[in-house]
Amino acid sequence: MFKLIDGKAHSQGIRQEISKGVEEYKKNFGKEIGLAVVLIGDNSASKVYVRNKIKACEEVGIKSYSYYLPAETSQNQAEELVNELVNDERINGILVQLPLPEHLNSEKILSLIPMSKDVDGFCAENMGSLCMNKECLVACTPNGVMKMLEREGIDPKGKKAVVVGRSNIVGKPMAMLLLNADATVTVCHSKTPDLKKQCLEADILVAAIGRAKFITADMVKEGAVVIDVGMDRDENGKLCGDVDFENVKEKCSYITPVPGGVGPMTITMLMYNTLEAAKRSV
Ligand code: NAP
């Protein structure tokens, strides 16, 4: 019998803790915590993400500062704005919503954000610190997975973990977090031979691939914990994950659904990182 990991419930629980932390910070230091959200262009999915992030800020008591720039914004203008935010004492975290319009050099713009305000946890310094198991701001989605495991009482220590996917924002930091938590970690990708064999060894299997229902029941060990990071569309255009949930669930001890699993944790961890950034700045 499997247990469903309810990302919405965990997310709510963590948001309550964050709200308390924000309240305490305001009382102790007599100032607000600020998150700057920068949206350039009119990507409709990005607009929804930004709206949800601003809503989450309101919910936990973080002050959001929104900057909406047109698609024609020049590299110089984008860099100027980020530099202003870097030097703005009201701002504890800077979030530049990706993807940026194609003519902009995203890497250069993101590189202007110092590690102390990099609440996405994407910069080289935060990634490097994570690899060295030092204090840092950790990418929100994998950090959310770790929080869920912790809240479910699942300790990765001594377990065999397999992460399918090696992106800088999910797969790699996920693998590092599991390694830092004393799991033995294998990272798989599109060039991995015999992926099924690797997956079958996993006590904890994390799918971060971007392919609908790619992980099938024959790839999952009996009793495994299965975490589905994927946000894909099935053949009917319905939101689904990288895991063939209906067939895989019976083999699992724990499994995250899509929607309602990892997804709700990501924005919550952004709020968590913004509070952390504020606490570390005093
Ligand atoms: P990505 O940058 O496209 O990376 C996908 C990874 O999967 C790559 O490392 C790729 O290998 C690997 N892969 C692709 N096909 C494969 C195959 N046939 N066998 C084995 N590995 C394969 O994607 P991402 O940004 O990490 O996102 C992954 C998924 O998570 C997407 O569905 C995305 O929407 C979702 N996501 C969800 C959240 C959330 O909040 N829930 C946040 C971020 C992402 P190579 O490196 O060899 O190409």
mmCIF file of N, CA and C in Angstrom, residues 40-121:
data_model
loop_
_atom_site.group_PDB
_atom_site.id
_atom_site.type_symbol
_atom_site.label_atom_id
_atom_site.label_comp_id
_atom_site.label_asym_id
_atom_site.label_seq_id
_atom_site.Cartn_x
_atom_site.Cartn_y
_atom_site.Cartn_z
ATOM 1 N N ILE A 40 10.449 40.311 -17.935
ATOM 2 C CA ILE A 40 10.738 41.029 -19.179
ATOM 3 C C ILE A 40 10.027 40.316 -20.336
ATOM 4 N N GLY A 41 9.204 41.077 -21.055
ATOM 5 C CA GLY A 41 8.489 40.489 -22.190
ATOM 6 C C GLY A 41 7.111 40.002 -21.780
ATOM 7 N N ASP A 42 6.426 39.302 -22.700
ATOM 8 C CA ASP A 42 5.053 38.904 -22.360
ATOM 9 C C ASP A 42 4.771 37.411 -22.547
ATOM 10 N N ASN A 43 5.705 36.607 -22.095
ATOM 11 C CA ASN A 43 5.502 35.158 -22.067
ATOM 12 C C ASN A 43 4.339 34.853 -21.111
ATOM 13 N N SER A 44 3.281 34.198 -21.630
ATOM 14 C CA SER A 44 2.066 34.069 -20.809
ATOM 15 C C SER A 44 2.282 33.138 -19.609
ATOM 16 N N ALA A 45 3.082 32.075 -19.787
ATOM 17 C CA ALA A 45 3.342 31.185 -18.647
ATOM 18 C C ALA A 45 4.115 31.945 -17.569
ATOM 19 N N SER A 46 5.084 32.758 -17.995
ATOM 20 C CA SER A 46 5.880 33.533 -17.032
ATOM 21 C C SER A 46 4.988 34.481 -16.242
ATOM 22 N N LYS A 47 4.009 35.074 -16.926
ATOM 23 C CA LYS A 47 3.098 36.000 -16.231
ATOM 24 C C LYS A 47 2.345 35.284 -15.105
ATOM 25 N N VAL A 48 1.908 34.053 -15.392
ATOM 26 C CA VAL A 48 1.192 33.274 -14.371
ATOM 27 C C VAL A 48 2.121 32.964 -13.200
ATOM 28 N N TYR A 49 3.353 32.535 -13.509
ATOM 29 C CA TYR A 49 4.319 32.215 -12.439
ATOM 30 C C TYR A 49 4.566 33.440 -11.565
ATOM 31 N N VAL A 50 4.769 34.585 -12.227
ATOM 32 C CA VAL A 50 5.067 35.821 -11.487
ATOM 33 C C VAL A 50 3.876 36.196 -10.588
ATOM 34 N N ARG A 51 2.693 36.073 -11.148
ATOM 35 C CA ARG A 51 1.479 36.394 -10.354
ATOM 36 C C ARG A 51 1.414 35.499 -9.108
ATOM 37 N N ASN A 52 1.689 34.211 -9.308
ATOM 38 C CA ASN A 52 1.632 33.280 -8.173
ATOM 39 C C ASN A 52 2.702 33.578 -7.136
ATOM 40 N N LYS A 53 3.857 34.036 -7.588
ATOM 41 C CA LYS A 53 4.941 34.364 -6.659
ATOM 42 C C LYS A 53 4.567 35.600 -5.840
ATOM 43 N N ILE A 54 3.954 36.578 -6.499
ATOM 44 C CA ILE A 54 3.545 37.799 -5.786
ATOM 45 C C ILE A 54 2.446 37.457 -4.762
ATOM 46 N N LYS A 55 1.552 36.576 -5.169
ATOM 47 C CA LYS A 55 0.472 36.147 -4.261
ATOM 48 C C LYS A 55 1.053 35.430 -3.027
ATOM 49 N N ALA A 56 2.051 34.600 -3.278
ATOM 50 C CA ALA A 56 2.687 33.868 -2.161
ATOM 51 C C ALA A 56 3.362 34.846 -1.203
ATOM 52 N N CYS A 57 3.989 35.889 -1.757
ATOM 53 C CA CYS A 57 4.627 36.919 -0.914
ATOM 54 C C CYS A 57 3.576 37.529 0.022
ATOM 55 N N GLU A 58 2.432 37.911 -0.564
ATOM 56 C CA GLU A 58 1.360 38.521 0.245
ATOM 57 C C GLU A 58 0.951 37.579 1.366
ATOM 58 N N GLU A 59 0.827 36.301 1.018
ATOM 59 C CA GLU A 59 0.358 35.308 1.987
ATOM 60 C C GLU A 59 1.294 35.181 3.196
ATOM 61 N N VAL A 60 2.604 35.263 2.955
ATOM 62 C CA VAL A 60 3.538 35.056 4.079
ATOM 63 C C VAL A 60 4.058 36.359 4.678
ATOM 64 N N GLY A 61 3.631 37.505 4.118
ATOM 65 C CA GLY A 61 4.018 38.803 4.695
ATOM 66 C C GLY A 61 5.306 39.385 4.144
ATOM 67 N N ILE A 62 5.755 38.856 3.003
ATOM 68 C CA ILE A 62 6.957 39.420 2.348
ATOM 69 C C ILE A 62 6.492 40.506 1.377
ATOM 70 N N LYS A 63 7.217 41.642 1.353
ATOM 71 C CA LYS A 63 6.825 42.718 0.446
ATOM 72 C C LYS A 63 7.416 42.450 -0.931
ATOM 73 N N SER A 64 6.559 42.446 -1.950
ATOM 74 C CA SER A 64 7.087 42.199 -3.295
ATOM 75 C C SER A 64 7.198 43.512 -4.065
ATOM 76 N N TYR A 65 8.232 43.595 -4.861
ATOM 77 C CA TYR A 65 8.454 44.746 -5.744
ATOM 78 C C TYR A 65 8.484 44.195 -7.161
ATOM 79 N N SER A 66 7.491 44.577 -7.973
ATOM 80 C CA SER A 66 7.417 43.998 -9.323
ATOM 81 C C SER A 66 7.960 44.975 -10.349
ATOM 82 N N TYR A 67 8.707 44.437 -11.291
ATOM 83 C CA TYR A 67 9.261 45.241 -12.388
ATOM 84 C C TYR A 67 8.880 44.553 -13.690
ATOM 85 N N TYR A 68 7.971 45.179 -14.439
ATOM 86 C CA TYR A 68 7.545 44.626 -15.719
ATOM 87 C C TYR A 68 8.183 45.450 -16.833
ATOM 88 N N LEU A 69 9.039 44.830 -17.600
ATOM 89 C CA LEU A 69 9.709 45.547 -18.680
ATOM 90 C C LEU A 69 9.248 44.975 -20.022
ATOM 91 N N PRO A 70 9.190 45.841 -21.055
ATOM 92 C CA PRO A 70 8.720 45.348 -22.363
ATOM 93 C C PRO A 70 9.726 44.408 -23.026
ATOM 94 N N ALA A 71 9.233 43.633 -23.996
ATOM 95 C CA ALA A 71 10.079 42.642 -24.685
ATOM 96 C C ALA A 71 11.279 43.297 -25.366
ATOM 97 N N GLU A 72 11.145 44.572 -25.750
ATOM 98 C CA GLU A 72 12.245 45.255 -26.469
ATOM 99 C C GLU A 72 13.337 45.756 -25.529
ATOM 100 N N THR A 73 13.221 45.506 -24.234
ATOM 101 C CA THR A 73 14.232 45.977 -23.276
ATOM 102 C C THR A 73 15.640 45.573 -23.740
ATOM 103 N N SER A 74 16.574 46.516 -23.654
ATOM 104 C CA SER A 74 17.936 46.216 -24.114
ATOM 105 C C SER A 74 18.723 45.529 -23.004
ATOM 106 N N GLN A 75 19.816 44.923 -23.386
ATOM 107 C CA GLN A 75 20.706 44.266 -22.418
ATOM 108 C C GLN A 75 21.140 45.268 -21.344
ATOM 109 N N ASN A 76 21.509 46.484 -21.804
ATOM 110 C CA ASN A 76 21.953 47.518 -20.859
ATOM 111 C C ASN A 76 20.872 47.880 -19.852
ATOM 112 N N GLN A 77 19.656 48.062 -20.358
ATOM 113 C CA GLN A 77 18.544 48.424 -19.464
ATOM 114 C C GLN A 77 18.291 47.321 -18.438
ATOM 115 N N ALA A 78 18.306 46.067 -18.892
ATOM 116 C CA ALA A 78 18.074 44.946 -17.975
ATOM 117 C C ALA A 78 19.168 44.895 -16.920
ATOM 118 N N GLU A 79 20.410 45.076 -17.352
ATOM 119 C CA GLU A 79 21.538 45.024 -16.409
ATOM 120 C C GLU A 79 21.456 46.181 -15.419
ATOM 121 N N GLU A 80 21.070 47.365 -15.922
ATOM 122 C CA GLU A 80 20.947 48.532 -15.028
ATOM 123 C C GLU A 80 19.935 48.267 -13.923
ATOM 124 N N LEU A 81 18.792 47.693 -14.315
ATOM 125 C CA LEU A 81 17.755 47.409 -13.314
ATOM 126 C C LEU A 81 18.282 46.422 -12.264
ATOM 127 N N VAL A 82 18.894 45.344 -12.720
ATOM 128 C CA VAL A 82 19.384 44.339 -11.757
ATOM 129 C C VAL A 82 20.428 44.970 -10.834
ATOM 130 N N ASN A 83 21.307 45.794 -11.396
ATOM 131 C CA ASN A 83 22.327 46.456 -10.556
ATOM 132 C C ASN A 83 21.677 47.356 -9.507
ATOM 133 N N GLU A 84 20.623 48.063 -9.907
ATOM 134 C CA GLU A 84 19.899 48.907 -8.934
ATOM 135 C C GLU A 84 19.350 48.063 -7.794
ATOM 136 N N LEU A 85 18.770 46.924 -8.157
ATOM 137 C CA LEU A 85 18.171 46.049 -7.141
ATOM 138 C C LEU A 85 19.236 45.454 -6.218
ATOM 139 N N VAL A 86 20.400 45.185 -6.797
ATOM 140 C CA VAL A 86 21.508 44.638 -5.996
ATOM 141 C C VAL A 86 21.873 45.632 -4.891
ATOM 142 N N ASN A 87 21.812 46.930 -5.232
ATOM 143 C CA ASN A 87 22.226 47.959 -4.274
ATOM 144 C C ASN A 87 21.075 48.503 -3.433
ATOM 145 N N ASP A 88 19.886 47.989 -3.631
ATOM 146 C CA ASP A 88 18.707 48.485 -2.916
ATOM 147 C C ASP A 88 18.558 47.715 -1.587
ATOM 148 N N GLU A 89 18.686 48.416 -0.489
ATOM 149 C CA GLU A 89 18.673 47.746 0.822
ATOM 150 C C GLU A 89 17.316 47.141 1.192
ATOM 151 N N ARG A 90 16.269 47.627 0.531
ATOM 152 C CA ARG A 90 14.931 47.071 0.841
ATOM 153 C C ARG A 90 14.758 45.665 0.263
ATOM 154 N N ILE A 91 15.617 45.354 -0.708
ATOM 155 C CA ILE A 91 15.462 44.091 -1.452
ATOM 156 C C ILE A 91 16.385 43.016 -0.880
ATOM 157 N N ASN A 92 15.783 41.942 -0.411
ATOM 158 C CA ASN A 92 16.585 40.821 0.116
ATOM 159 C C ASN A 92 16.800 39.730 -0.930
ATOM 160 N N GLY A 93 15.882 39.650 -1.877
ATOM 161 C CA GLY A 93 16.006 38.618 -2.901
ATOM 162 C C GLY A 93 15.630 39.175 -4.263
ATOM 163 N N ILE A 94 16.345 38.717 -5.298
ATOM 164 C CA ILE A 94 16.040 39.170 -6.670
ATOM 165 C C ILE A 94 15.706 37.949 -7.508
ATOM 166 N N LEU A 95 14.543 38.027 -8.145
ATOM 167 C CA LEU A 95 14.149 36.927 -9.003
ATOM 168 C C LEU A 95 13.932 37.455 -10.419
ATOM 169 N N VAL A 96 14.698 36.953 -11.352
ATOM 170 C CA VAL A 96 14.486 37.315 -12.759
ATOM 171 C C VAL A 96 13.781 36.132 -13.398
ATOM 172 N N GLN A 97 12.538 36.356 -13.821
ATOM 173 C CA GLN A 97 11.745 35.247 -14.357
ATOM 174 C C GLN A 97 12.295 34.804 -15.716
ATOM 175 N N LEU A 98 12.566 33.522 -15.827
ATOM 176 C CA LEU A 98 13.069 32.959 -17.090
ATOM 177 C C LEU A 98 11.922 32.262 -17.835
ATOM 178 N N PRO A 99 11.988 32.117 -19.138
ATOM 179 C CA PRO A 99 13.058 32.556 -20.019
ATOM 180 C C PRO A 99 12.963 34.051 -20.334
ATOM 181 N N LEU A 100 14.114 34.676 -20.590
ATOM 182 C CA LEU A 100 14.128 36.068 -21.038
ATOM 183 C C LEU A 100 13.987 36.084 -22.560
ATOM 184 N N PRO A 101 13.559 37.233 -23.120
ATOM 185 C CA PRO A 101 13.502 37.308 -24.590
ATOM 186 C C PRO A 101 14.857 36.928 -25.195
ATOM 187 N N GLU A 102 14.806 36.337 -26.383
ATOM 188 C CA GLU A 102 16.006 35.708 -26.954
ATOM 189 C C GLU A 102 17.201 36.629 -27.156
ATOM 190 N N HIS A 103 16.923 37.927 -27.420
ATOM 191 C CA HIS A 103 18.054 38.826 -27.701
ATOM 192 C C HIS A 103 18.854 39.175 -26.433
ATOM 193 N N LEU A 104 18.344 38.774 -25.265
ATOM 194 C CA LEU A 104 19.045 39.112 -24.014
ATOM 195 C C LEU A 104 19.972 37.970 -23.589
ATOM 196 N N ASN A 105 21.089 38.350 -23.006
ATOM 197 C CA ASN A 105 22.047 37.358 -22.500
ATOM 198 C C ASN A 105 21.674 37.046 -21.032
ATOM 199 N N SER A 106 20.893 35.981 -20.864
ATOM 200 C CA SER A 106 20.360 35.634 -19.526
ATOM 201 C C SER A 106 21.490 35.380 -18.545
ATOM 202 N N GLU A 107 22.494 34.650 -19.012
ATOM 203 C CA GLU A 107 23.586 34.265 -18.118
ATOM 204 C C GLU A 107 24.259 35.500 -17.534
ATOM 205 N N LYS A 108 24.476 36.498 -18.393
ATOM 206 C CA LYS A 108 25.162 37.719 -17.951
ATOM 207 C C LYS A 108 24.272 38.471 -16.951
ATOM 208 N N ILE A 109 22.991 38.525 -17.240
ATOM 209 C CA ILE A 109 22.067 39.261 -16.344
ATOM 210 C C ILE A 109 22.005 38.560 -14.979
ATOM 211 N N LEU A 110 21.860 37.243 -15.010
ATOM 212 C CA LEU A 110 21.774 36.494 -13.738
ATOM 213 C C LEU A 110 23.082 36.583 -12.952
ATOM 214 N N SER A 111 24.197 36.680 -13.671
ATOM 215 C CA SER A 111 25.501 36.695 -12.982
ATOM 216 C C SER A 111 25.689 37.969 -12.157
ATOM 217 N N LEU A 112 24.837 38.978 -12.396
ATOM 218 C CA LEU A 112 24.959 40.227 -11.628
ATOM 219 C C LEU A 112 24.363 40.089 -10.227
ATOM 220 N N ILE A 113 23.542 39.071 -10.043
ATOM 221 C CA ILE A 113 22.884 38.890 -8.736
ATOM 222 C C ILE A 113 23.872 38.227 -7.771
ATOM 223 N N PRO A 114 24.184 38.880 -6.658
ATOM 224 C CA PRO A 114 25.134 38.271 -5.716
ATOM 225 C C PRO A 114 24.512 37.064 -5.021
ATOM 226 N N MET A 115 25.343 36.155 -4.537
ATOM 227 C CA MET A 115 24.806 34.922 -3.946
ATOM 228 C C MET A 115 23.861 35.211 -2.783
ATOM 229 N N SER A 116 24.091 36.344 -2.077
ATOM 230 C CA SER A 116 23.263 36.665 -0.909
ATOM 231 C C SER A 116 21.825 37.022 -1.297
ATOM 232 N N LYS A 117 21.611 37.466 -2.562
ATOM 233 C CA LYS A 117 20.249 37.822 -3.002
ATOM 234 C C LYS A 117 19.725 36.852 -4.063
ATOM 235 N N ASP A 118 20.487 35.789 -4.328
ATOM 236 C CA ASP A 118 20.125 34.828 -5.379
ATOM 237 C C ASP A 118 19.139 33.800 -4.811
ATOM 238 N N VAL A 119 17.888 34.230 -4.642
ATOM 239 C CA VAL A 119 16.903 33.365 -3.978
ATOM 240 C C VAL A 119 16.456 32.174 -4.842
ATOM 241 N N ASP A 120 16.848 32.178 -6.114
ATOM 242 C CA ASP A 120 16.601 31.004 -6.954
ATOM 243 C C ASP A 120 17.676 29.934 -6.728
ATOM 244 N N GLY A 121 18.783 30.341 -6.144
ATOM 245 C CA GLY A 121 19.883 29.395 -5.884
ATOM 246 C C GLY A 121 20.589 28.919 -7.135
#
